[in-house]
CSV table of C-alpha atoms in Angstrom, one decimal:
chain,number,residue,atom,x,y,z
A,7,UNK,CA,26.7,87.5,23.0
A,8,UNK,CA,30.1,86.9,21.4
A,9,UNK,CA,30.8,84.3,18.7
A,10,UNK,CA,33.4,82.7,21.0
A,11,UNK,CA,31.5,82.1,24.2
A,12,UNK,CA,27.8,81.9,24.9
A,13,UNK,CA,26.5,84.7,27.2
A,14,UNK,CA,22.7,85.0,27.5
A,15,UNK,CA,21.8,88.5,28.6
A,16,UNK,CA,18.2,89.0,29.7
A,17,UNK,CA,17.1,85.6,28.5
A,18,UNK,CA,16.4,82.4,30.4
A,19,UNK,CA,17.0,78.9,28.9
A,20,UNK,CA,13.6,77.2,28.7
A,21,UNK,CA,14.7,74.0,27.0
A,22,UNK,CA,18.0,72.3,26.1
A,23,UNK,CA,18.0,69.5,23.6
A,24,UNK,CA,21.0,67.4,22.6
A,25,UNK,CA,20.8,66.9,18.8
A,26,UNK,CA,24.2,65.3,18.1
A,27,UNK,CA,27.7,64.7,19.6
A,28,UNK,CA,28.8,68.1,21.2
A,29,UNK,CA,25.7,69.9,19.8
A,30,UNK,CA,22.9,71.3,22.0
A,31,UNK,CA,19.9,73.3,20.8
A,32,UNK,CA,18.6,75.8,23.4
A,33,UNK,CA,15.3,77.6,23.4
A,34,UNK,CA,15.3,80.9,25.2
A,35,UNK,CA,12.6,83.0,26.9
A,36,UNK,CA,13.4,86.0,24.7
A,37,UNK,CA,15.2,86.7,21.4
A,38,UNK,CA,18.9,87.4,21.7
A,39,UNK,CA,21.4,88.9,19.2
A,40,UNK,CA,24.6,87.0,18.4
A,41,UNK,CA,27.1,86.3,15.7
A,42,UNK,CA,27.3,82.8,14.4
A,43,UNK,CA,30.7,81.2,15.1
A,44,UNK,CA,30.6,79.4,11.7
A,45,UNK,CA,29.1,81.8,9.2
A,46,UNK,CA,29.7,85.0,11.1
A,47,UNK,CA,26.2,86.2,10.3
A,48,UNK,CA,24.5,88.5,12.8
A,49,UNK,CA,21.4,86.7,14.0
A,50,UNK,CA,18.5,87.4,16.4
A,51,UNK,CA,16.5,84.4,17.5
A,52,UNK,CA,15.0,82.6,20.5
A,53,UNK,CA,16.8,79.4,19.5
A,54,UNK,CA,20.6,79.1,19.7
A,55,UNK,CA,22.7,76.0,18.7
A,56,UNK,CA,25.6,75.5,21.1
A,57,UNK,CA,28.7,73.5,20.0
A,58,UNK,CA,31.0,72.4,22.9
A,59,UNK,CA,34.7,72.1,21.9
A,60,UNK,CA,37.1,69.5,23.2
A,61,UNK,CA,38.5,72.2,25.4
A,62,UNK,CA,35.0,72.8,26.9
A,63,UNK,CA,34.3,76.1,25.2
A,64,UNK,CA,30.7,76.7,24.2
A,65,UNK,CA,30.3,78.4,20.8
A,66,UNK,CA,27.1,79.9,19.5
A,67,UNK,CA,25.8,78.9,16.0
A,68,UNK,CA,22.7,80.0,14.0
A,69,UNK,CA,20.0,77.4,13.3
A,70,UNK,CA,21.0,77.1,9.6
A,71,UNK,CA,24.6,76.2,10.4
A,72,UNK,CA,23.3,73.7,13.0
A,73,UNK,CA,20.9,72.2,10.5
A,74,UNK,CA,23.7,72.0,7.9
A,75,UNK,CA,25.8,70.0,10.3
A,76,UNK,CA,23.0,67.5,11.0
A,77,UNK,CA,22.1,67.3,7.3
A,78,UNK,CA,25.7,66.4,6.5
A,79,UNK,CA,25.6,63.6,9.1
A,80,UNK,CA,22.3,62.3,7.7
A,81,UNK,CA,23.2,62.8,4.0
A,82,UNK,CA,24.1,59.1,3.5
A,83,UNK,CA,20.7,58.0,4.7
A,84,UNK,CA,18.5,60.7,3.2
A,85,UNK,CA,16.2,59.6,0.3
A,86,UNK,CA,16.9,61.5,-2.9
A,87,UNK,CA,13.3,61.7,-4.3
A,88,UNK,CA,11.3,64.7,-3.0
A,89,UNK,CA,8.4,63.6,-0.7
A,90,UNK,CA,5.7,66.3,-0.2
A,91,UNK,CA,4.5,66.3,3.4
A,92,UNK,CA,7.4,64.3,4.9
A,93,UNK,CA,10.9,65.2,5.9
A,94,UNK,CA,14.0,64.0,7.7
A,95,UNK,CA,13.8,65.2,11.3
A,96,UNK,CA,16.6,67.7,12.0
A,97,UNK,CA,16.1,67.6,15.8
A,98,UNK,CA,16.5,64.7,18.2
A,99,UNK,CA,15.0,63.8,21.5
A,100,UNK,CA,16.2,65.3,24.8
A,101,UNK,CA,18.7,63.5,26.9
A,102,UNK,CA,19.9,60.0,25.9
A,103,UNK,CA,17.5,59.6,23.0
A,104,UNK,CA,19.7,60.1,19.9
A,105,UNK,CA,18.8,61.8,16.6
A,106,UNK,CA,17.9,59.2,13.9
A,107,UNK,CA,18.3,60.6,10.4
A,108,UNK,CA,15.8,58.1,8.9
A,109,UNK,CA,12.9,59.5,11.1
A,110,UNK,CA,10.1,61.3,9.2
A,111,UNK,CA,7.6,63.9,10.3
A,112,UNK,CA,4.1,63.6,8.9
A,113,UNK,CA,1.3,66.1,8.6
A,114,UNK,CA,-1.9,64.3,9.2
A,115,UNK,CA,-5.2,66.1,9.9
A,116,UNK,CA,-8.9,65.4,9.2
A,117,UNK,CA,-10.5,67.4,6.3
A,118,UNK,CA,-13.2,69.7,7.6
A,119,UNK,CA,-14.7,69.5,4.1
A,120,UNK,CA,-15.9,66.0,5.0
A,121,UNK,CA,-19.3,65.6,6.8
A,122,UNK,CA,-19.0,65.8,10.5
A,123,UNK,CA,-21.2,66.3,13.6
A,124,UNK,CA,-23.8,64.0,12.1
A,125,UNK,CA,-27.1,63.8,14.0
A,126,UNK,CA,-29.8,61.3,12.9
A,127,UNK,CA,-33.5,61.2,14.1
A,128,UNK,CA,-36.5,59.5,12.7
A,129,UNK,CA,-37.6,62.6,10.8
A,130,UNK,CA,-34.4,64.4,10.0
A,131,UNK,CA,-30.7,64.0,9.3
A,132,UNK,CA,-28.3,66.8,10.1
A,133,UNK,CA,-24.6,67.3,9.5
A,134,UNK,CA,-22.0,70.0,9.1
A,135,UNK,CA,-19.3,70.6,6.4
A,136,UNK,CA,-17.0,73.3,5.1
A,137,UNK,CA,-17.3,74.0,1.4
A,138,UNK,CA,-14.1,73.4,-0.6
A,139,UNK,CA,-13.2,74.8,-3.9
A,140,UNK,CA,-13.7,71.5,-5.7
A,141,UNK,CA,-17.3,71.4,-4.3
A,142,UNK,CA,-18.1,74.7,-6.0
A,143,UNK,CA,-16.3,73.8,-9.3
A,144,UNK,CA,-18.0,70.4,-9.6
A,145,UNK,CA,-21.4,71.2,-8.1
A,146,UNK,CA,-21.0,68.8,-5.2
A,147,UNK,CA,-22.5,68.7,-1.7
A,148,UNK,CA,-20.7,66.2,0.7
A,149,UNK,CA,-23.0,63.6,2.2
A,150,UNK,CA,-22.6,61.3,5.2
A,151,UNK,CA,-23.2,57.6,4.6
A,152,UNK,CA,-26.6,57.8,6.4
A,153,UNK,CA,-27.9,60.2,3.7
A,154,UNK,CA,-27.6,57.9,0.7
A,155,UNK,CA,-31.1,56.4,1.2
A,156,UNK,CA,-32.9,59.5,2.4
A,157,UNK,CA,-31.5,61.9,-0.3
A,158,UNK,CA,-33.2,60.0,-3.1
A,159,UNK,CA,-36.7,61.2,-2.0
A,160,UNK,CA,-35.7,64.9,-1.6
A,161,UNK,CA,-37.1,67.0,-4.5
A,162,UNK,CA,-35.5,70.4,-3.8
A,163,UNK,CA,-32.2,71.7,-2.3
A,164,UNK,CA,-32.5,75.2,-0.7
A,165,UNK,CA,-29.7,77.5,0.5
A,166,UNK,CA,-30.8,79.7,3.4
A,167,UNK,CA,-28.7,82.9,3.5
A,168,UNK,CA,-30.1,83.8,6.9
A,169,UNK,CA,-32.1,86.6,5.4
A,170,UNK,CA,-35.0,86.8,3.0
A,171,UNK,CA,-36.1,83.8,1.0
A,172,UNK,CA,-33.9,80.7,0.4
A,173,UNK,CA,-32.2,80.2,-2.9
A,174,UNK,CA,-33.0,77.0,-5.0
A,175,UNK,CA,-29.8,75.3,-5.8
A,176,UNK,CA,-31.1,72.0,-7.2
A,177,UNK,CA,-34.3,70.4,-8.4
A,178,UNK,CA,-34.9,66.7,-8.8
A,179,UNK,CA,-34.3,66.7,-12.6
A,180,UNK,CA,-30.6,67.5,-12.2
A,181,UNK,CA,-30.0,65.4,-9.1
A,182,UNK,CA,-27.2,62.8,-9.1
A,183,UNK,CA,-26.4,60.8,-5.9
A,184,UNK,CA,-23.2,59.0,-5.1
A,185,UNK,CA,-22.0,57.4,-1.9
A,186,UNK,CA,-20.2,60.6,-0.9
A,187,UNK,CA,-21.7,63.5,-2.8
A,188,UNK,CA,-24.9,65.0,-4.1
A,189,UNK,CA,-24.1,66.3,-7.6
A,190,UNK,CA,-25.6,68.9,-9.9
A,191,UNK,CA,-25.8,71.8,-7.4
A,192,UNK,CA,-25.6,75.4,-8.7
A,193,UNK,CA,-23.5,77.0,-5.9
A,194,UNK,CA,-23.6,80.8,-5.9
A,195,UNK,CA,-19.9,81.1,-6.4
A,196,UNK,CA,-19.8,84.9,-6.2
A,197,UNK,CA,-21.3,84.9,-2.7
A,198,UNK,CA,-20.2,81.5,-1.2
A,199,UNK,CA,-16.5,81.5,-0.6
A,200,UNK,CA,-14.5,78.3,-0.1
A,201,UNK,CA,-14.1,77.9,3.7
A,202,UNK,CA,-17.7,78.8,4.5
A,203,UNK,CA,-19.2,76.5,7.1
A,204,UNK,CA,-22.6,75.0,6.2
A,205,UNK,CA,-25.2,73.2,8.2
A,206,UNK,CA,-27.3,70.6,6.2
A,207,UNK,CA,-30.7,69.3,7.3
A,208,UNK,CA,-32.3,66.6,5.2
A,209,UNK,CA,-36.0,65.6,5.7
A,210,UNK,CA,-38.3,63.6,3.4
A,211,UNK,CA,-38.9,66.4,0.9
A,212,UNK,CA,-35.9,68.6,0.8
A,213,UNK,CA,-32.3,69.3,1.7
A,214,UNK,CA,-31.9,72.6,3.5
A,215,UNK,CA,-28.5,74.2,3.7
A,216,UNK,CA,-28.0,77.0,6.1
A,217,UNK,CA,-25.3,79.7,6.6
A,218,UNK,CA,-24.6,81.6,9.8
A,219,UNK,CA,-24.2,85.4,9.2
A,220,UNK,CA,-21.3,87.1,10.9
A,221,UNK,CA,-22.0,90.2,12.9
A,222,UNK,CA,-19.6,92.0,10.6
A,223,UNK,CA,-17.9,91.1,7.3
A,224,UNK,CA,-14.3,89.8,7.4
A,225,UNK,CA,-11.8,90.3,4.5
A,226,UNK,CA,-9.2,87.6,4.0
A,227,UNK,CA,-6.8,87.7,1.1
A,228,UNK,CA,-9.0,90.5,-0.4
A,229,UNK,CA,-12.1,88.2,-0.3
A,230,UNK,CA,-15.2,89.2,1.7
A,231,UNK,CA,-16.6,86.7,4.1
A,232,UNK,CA,-20.1,87.4,5.4
A,233,UNK,CA,-20.8,84.0,7.0
A,234,UNK,CA,-19.2,81.7,9.5
A,235,UNK,CA,-16.0,80.1,8.1
A,236,UNK,CA,-13.2,77.7,8.9
A,237,UNK,CA,-9.8,79.5,9.0
A,238,UNK,CA,-8.1,76.1,8.2
A,239,UNK,CA,-9.8,75.8,4.9
A,240,UNK,CA,-9.1,79.4,4.0
A,241,UNK,CA,-5.4,78.9,4.7
A,242,UNK,CA,-5.5,76.0,2.2
A,243,UNK,CA,-7.9,77.5,-0.4
A,244,UNK,CA,-6.9,81.1,-0.5
A,245,UNK,CA,-3.2,81.3,-0.6
A,246,UNK,CA,-1.3,84.5,-1.6
A,247,UNK,CA,-1.0,85.3,-5.3
A,248,UNK,CA,2.1,83.9,-6.9
A,249,UNK,CA,4.3,86.9,-7.3
A,250,UNK,CA,7.0,86.9,-10.0
A,251,UNK,CA,10.6,88.2,-9.5
A,252,UNK,CA,11.5,91.6,-10.9
A,253,UNK,CA,13.4,89.9,-13.7
A,254,UNK,CA,10.3,88.0,-14.6
A,255,UNK,CA,12.0,84.7,-14.1
A,256,UNK,CA,10.0,82.2,-12.0
A,257,UNK,CA,8.1,82.7,-8.8
A,258,UNK,CA,9.3,84.9,-5.9
A,259,UNK,CA,11.0,82.6,-3.4
A,260,UNK,CA,9.6,84.4,-0.4
A,261,UNK,CA,6.0,84.0,-1.7
A,262,UNK,CA,6.7,80.4,-2.7
A,263,UNK,CA,8.0,79.6,0.8
A,264,UNK,CA,4.9,81.0,2.4
A,265,UNK,CA,2.5,79.3,0.0
A,266,UNK,CA,4.2,76.0,0.6
A,267,UNK,CA,3.7,76.4,4.4
A,268,UNK,CA,0.0,77.2,3.8
A,269,UNK,CA,-0.5,74.2,1.5
A,270,UNK,CA,1.5,71.5,3.3
A,271,UNK,CA,1.7,72.7,6.9
A,272,UNK,CA,-0.1,71.6,10.1
A,273,UNK,CA,-3.1,73.9,10.6
A,274,UNK,CA,-4.3,74.9,14.0
A,275,UNK,CA,-7.9,76.1,14.7
A,276,UNK,CA,-7.0,79.8,14.0
A,277,UNK,CA,-5.7,78.9,10.5
A,278,UNK,CA,-2.0,79.3,11.4
A,279,UNK,CA,0.3,76.8,9.6
A,280,UNK,CA,3.4,75.1,10.9
A,281,UNK,CA,5.9,73.1,8.9
A,282,UNK,CA,9.3,71.5,9.8
A,283,UNK,CA,12.2,73.0,7.8
A,284,UNK,CA,13.0,69.9,5.8
A,285,UNK,CA,9.3,69.4,4.9
A,286,UNK,CA,9.4,73.0,3.6
A,287,UNK,CA,12.6,72.4,1.5
A,288,UNK,CA,11.1,69.3,-0.1
A,289,UNK,CA,7.8,71.0,-0.7
A,290,UNK,CA,9.4,74.0,-2.4
A,291,UNK,CA,11.6,71.8,-4.5
A,292,UNK,CA,8.6,69.7,-5.6
A,293,UNK,CA,7.1,72.7,-7.4
A,294,UNK,CA,7.9,72.6,-11.1
A,295,UNK,CA,8.9,76.2,-11.3
A,296,UNK,CA,11.2,76.1,-8.3
A,297,UNK,CA,14.0,73.7,-9.4
A,298,UNK,CA,16.5,76.5,-9.4
A,299,UNK,CA,16.3,77.1,-5.7
A,300,UNK,CA,18.9,75.5,-3.5
A,301,UNK,CA,18.5,74.5,0.2
A,302,UNK,CA,20.7,77.5,1.2
A,303,UNK,CA,18.5,79.9,-0.8
A,304,UNK,CA,15.3,78.5,0.8
A,305,UNK,CA,16.8,78.8,4.3
A,306,UNK,CA,18.0,82.3,3.6
A,307,UNK,CA,14.4,83.2,2.5
A,308,UNK,CA,13.0,81.8,5.7
A,309,UNK,CA,15.5,83.8,7.8
A,310,UNK,CA,14.6,86.9,5.9
A,311,UNK,CA,10.9,86.4,6.4
A,312,UNK,CA,11.5,85.8,10.1
A,313,UNK,CA,13.5,89.0,10.4
A,314,UNK,CA,10.6,90.8,8.8
A,315,UNK,CA,8.1,89.1,11.2
A,316,UNK,CA,6.4,87.3,8.4
A,317,UNK,CA,7.3,83.9,9.8
A,318,UNK,CA,8.3,82.7,13.3
A,319,UNK,CA,10.1,79.7,14.8
A,320,UNK,CA,7.9,77.5,17.0
A,321,UNK,CA,8.2,74.2,18.9
A,322,UNK,CA,6.1,71.2,18.0
A,323,UNK,CA,6.4,67.5,18.9
A,324,UNK,CA,6.6,64.3,17.0
A,325,UNK,CA,4.7,61.2,18.1
A,326,UNK,CA,6.0,57.7,17.9
A,327,UNK,CA,4.2,57.2,14.6
A,328,UNK,CA,5.9,60.3,13.1
A,329,UNK,CA,2.9,62.6,13.2
A,330,UNK,CA,3.6,66.3,14.0
A,331,UNK,CA,1.6,67.8,16.9
A,332,UNK,CA,1.2,71.5,17.9
A,333,UNK,CA,1.5,72.6,20.7
A,334,UNK,CA,4.1,70.2,21.7
A,335,UNK,CA,2.8,67.2,23.7
A,336,UNK,CA,4.5,66.0,26.9
A,337,UNK,CA,6.5,62.8,26.4
A,338,UNK,CA,7.0,63.3,22.7
A,339,UNK,CA,10.2,64.1,20.9
A,340,UNK,CA,10.4,67.9,20.4
A,341,UNK,CA,10.6,69.6,17.0
A,342,UNK,CA,12.2,72.9,17.7
A,343,UNK,CA,12.8,74.2,14.2
A,344,UNK,CA,9.2,74.5,12.9
A,345,UNK,CA,8.4,77.4,10.6
A,346,UNK,CA,5.2,79.1,11.7
A,347,UNK,CA,3.0,81.2,9.4
A,348,UNK,CA,1.3,83.5,11.9
A,349,UNK,CA,-2.1,84.0,10.2
A,350,UNK,CA,-4.2,83.4,7.1
A,351,UNK,CA,-5.8,86.8,7.4
A,352,UNK,CA,-4.5,90.0,5.8
A,353,UNK,CA,-4.4,93.4,7.6
A,354,UNK,CA,-7.0,95.8,6.3
A,355,UNK,CA,-9.2,98.7,7.2
A,356,UNK,CA,-12.9,98.3,7.3
A,357,UNK,CA,-15.0,101.4,6.7
A,358,UNK,CA,-18.0,102.2,8.9
A,359,UNK,CA,-21.2,100.6,7.5
A,360,UNK,CA,-24.7,99.5,8.3
A,361,UNK,CA,-25.4,95.8,9.0
A,362,UNK,CA,-28.9,94.2,9.0
A,363,UNK,CA,-29.6,92.4,12.3
A,364,UNK,CA,-33.4,92.2,12.3
A,365,UNK,CA,-33.4,88.6,11.0
A,366,UNK,CA,-31.2,87.7,14.0
A,367,UNK,CA,-33.8,88.9,16.5
A,368,UNK,CA,-31.4,91.6,17.7
A,369,UNK,CA,-31.6,95.3,18.2
A,370,UNK,CA,-28.9,98.0,17.9
A,371,UNK,CA,-27.3,99.1,21.1
A,372,UNK,CA,-27.4,102.6,22.4
A,373,UNK,CA,-23.7,102.9,21.6
A,374,UNK,CA,-24.2,101.8,18.0
A,375,UNK,CA,-27.1,104.3,17.6
A,376,UNK,CA,-24.9,107.2,19.0
A,377,UNK,CA,-22.0,106.2,16.8
A,378,UNK,CA,-24.2,106.2,13.7
A,379,UNK,CA,-25.6,109.6,14.5
A,380,UNK,CA,-22.1,111.0,15.0
A,381,UNK,CA,-20.8,109.5,11.7
A,382,UNK,CA,-23.9,110.8,9.9
A,383,UNK,CA,-23.4,114.3,11.2
A,384,UNK,CA,-19.6,114.3,10.6
A,385,UNK,CA,-20.2,113.3,7.0
A,386,UNK,CA,-22.4,116.4,6.5
A,387,UNK,CA,-25.4,114.3,5.4
A,388,UNK,CA,-28.9,115.8,5.6
A,389,UNK,CA,-32.0,114.2,7.0
A,390,UNK,CA,-32.5,112.2,10.2
A,391,UNK,CA,-29.4,111.0,12.1
A,392,UNK,CA,-31.4,108.1,13.5
A,393,UNK,CA,-30.2,104.6,12.8
A,394,UNK,CA,-32.5,102.8,10.3
A,395,UNK,CA,-34.8,100.2,11.9
A,396,UNK,CA,-33.5,96.6,11.9
A,397,UNK,CA,-29.9,97.6,11.4
A,398,UNK,CA,-26.8,98.3,13.6
A,399,UNK,CA,-23.8,100.5,12.8
A,400,UNK,CA,-20.3,99.0,12.6
A,401,UNK,CA,-17.6,101.6,13.3
A,402,UNK,CA,-14.4,101.9,11.2
A,403,UNK,CA,-11.8,99.4,12.4
A,404,UNK,CA,-8.8,97.3,11.5
A,405,UNK,CA,-9.0,93.6,11.0
A,406,UNK,CA,-6.7,90.8,10.1
A,407,UNK,CA,-3.0,90.0,10.7
A,408,UNK,CA,0.2,89.0,9.0
A,409,UNK,CA,0.1,87.2,5.6
């Protein structure tokens, strides 16, 4: 498609949104390559900004130049202090609903670290929570309000790993009870990663914490997870390491952009994070080490990450109270320039290994037994090629996705 006239080849217009006078933002069914009429930069994207001239010509612009134009219009109304988690909305509603520069987009989600799925009976209280980093660091176990009275009679706290005998985490001498937490727990930090999902059962004598073993270990951010986990917490608690620039000055902007999306973005159930561009710019600028980065530099970093398939553009929606939703909800104002971090998991290879399954009441399949025998023979090992009792064999495989 030329920079002078829009010509979509092999792509269908899925959505067309008027964002300002003479400006329309169009979402396409497939990425197209074009040169921006304003900056001249070669771009490949599924979203194209179209500016209609007074003569009726339709000129293609990249998302950055479109956003610059809207930012210039809204500059007189934009607050100057950085606000983490809110942003001026760069996109307007479809049709007659005009863009209002004073609108904000909020990221509002429940914390899975808080007790949920609470079940109370005469003899037992049960709830679920996801362990957070501050729980491990401060020796805390989240409690629902119903537990305040019952927990005072409990003498021992056990952690059941799903195998062998439970581990004693707390005895009555070290127990401290508040309205929201049980304090004094000695969490096994080396084994229990933040993000692990825990089921708690409280009776008259003890608090029993149970983990659910995975069929095979999962590695995320170089950390091994052996038990059921919540990807949303992992996205928050296990960000990428802060990488420094080759000159040793400050933090790599690409890494900082991705970390900001992880920390401030809307998280879906798979642990993917989404953040409107202006939220991202404010969030990056709020970091004490990132004051040297301009809006243009941050947008350039985003475009570079998108070109390398580390980020993607997605469409969300904004409710009447300003809360971001994903996927977009019918009847709500669309937010088409939302940066999407595809996954919290890292790509990695997993070597073939034995996994104990006897405690799960399961037996190895015929396929697993044959795979173990073949791997045992291929490795040139002596002795029986029979799979050990109570175990299964996990073949070598790839796990994870983009970071």
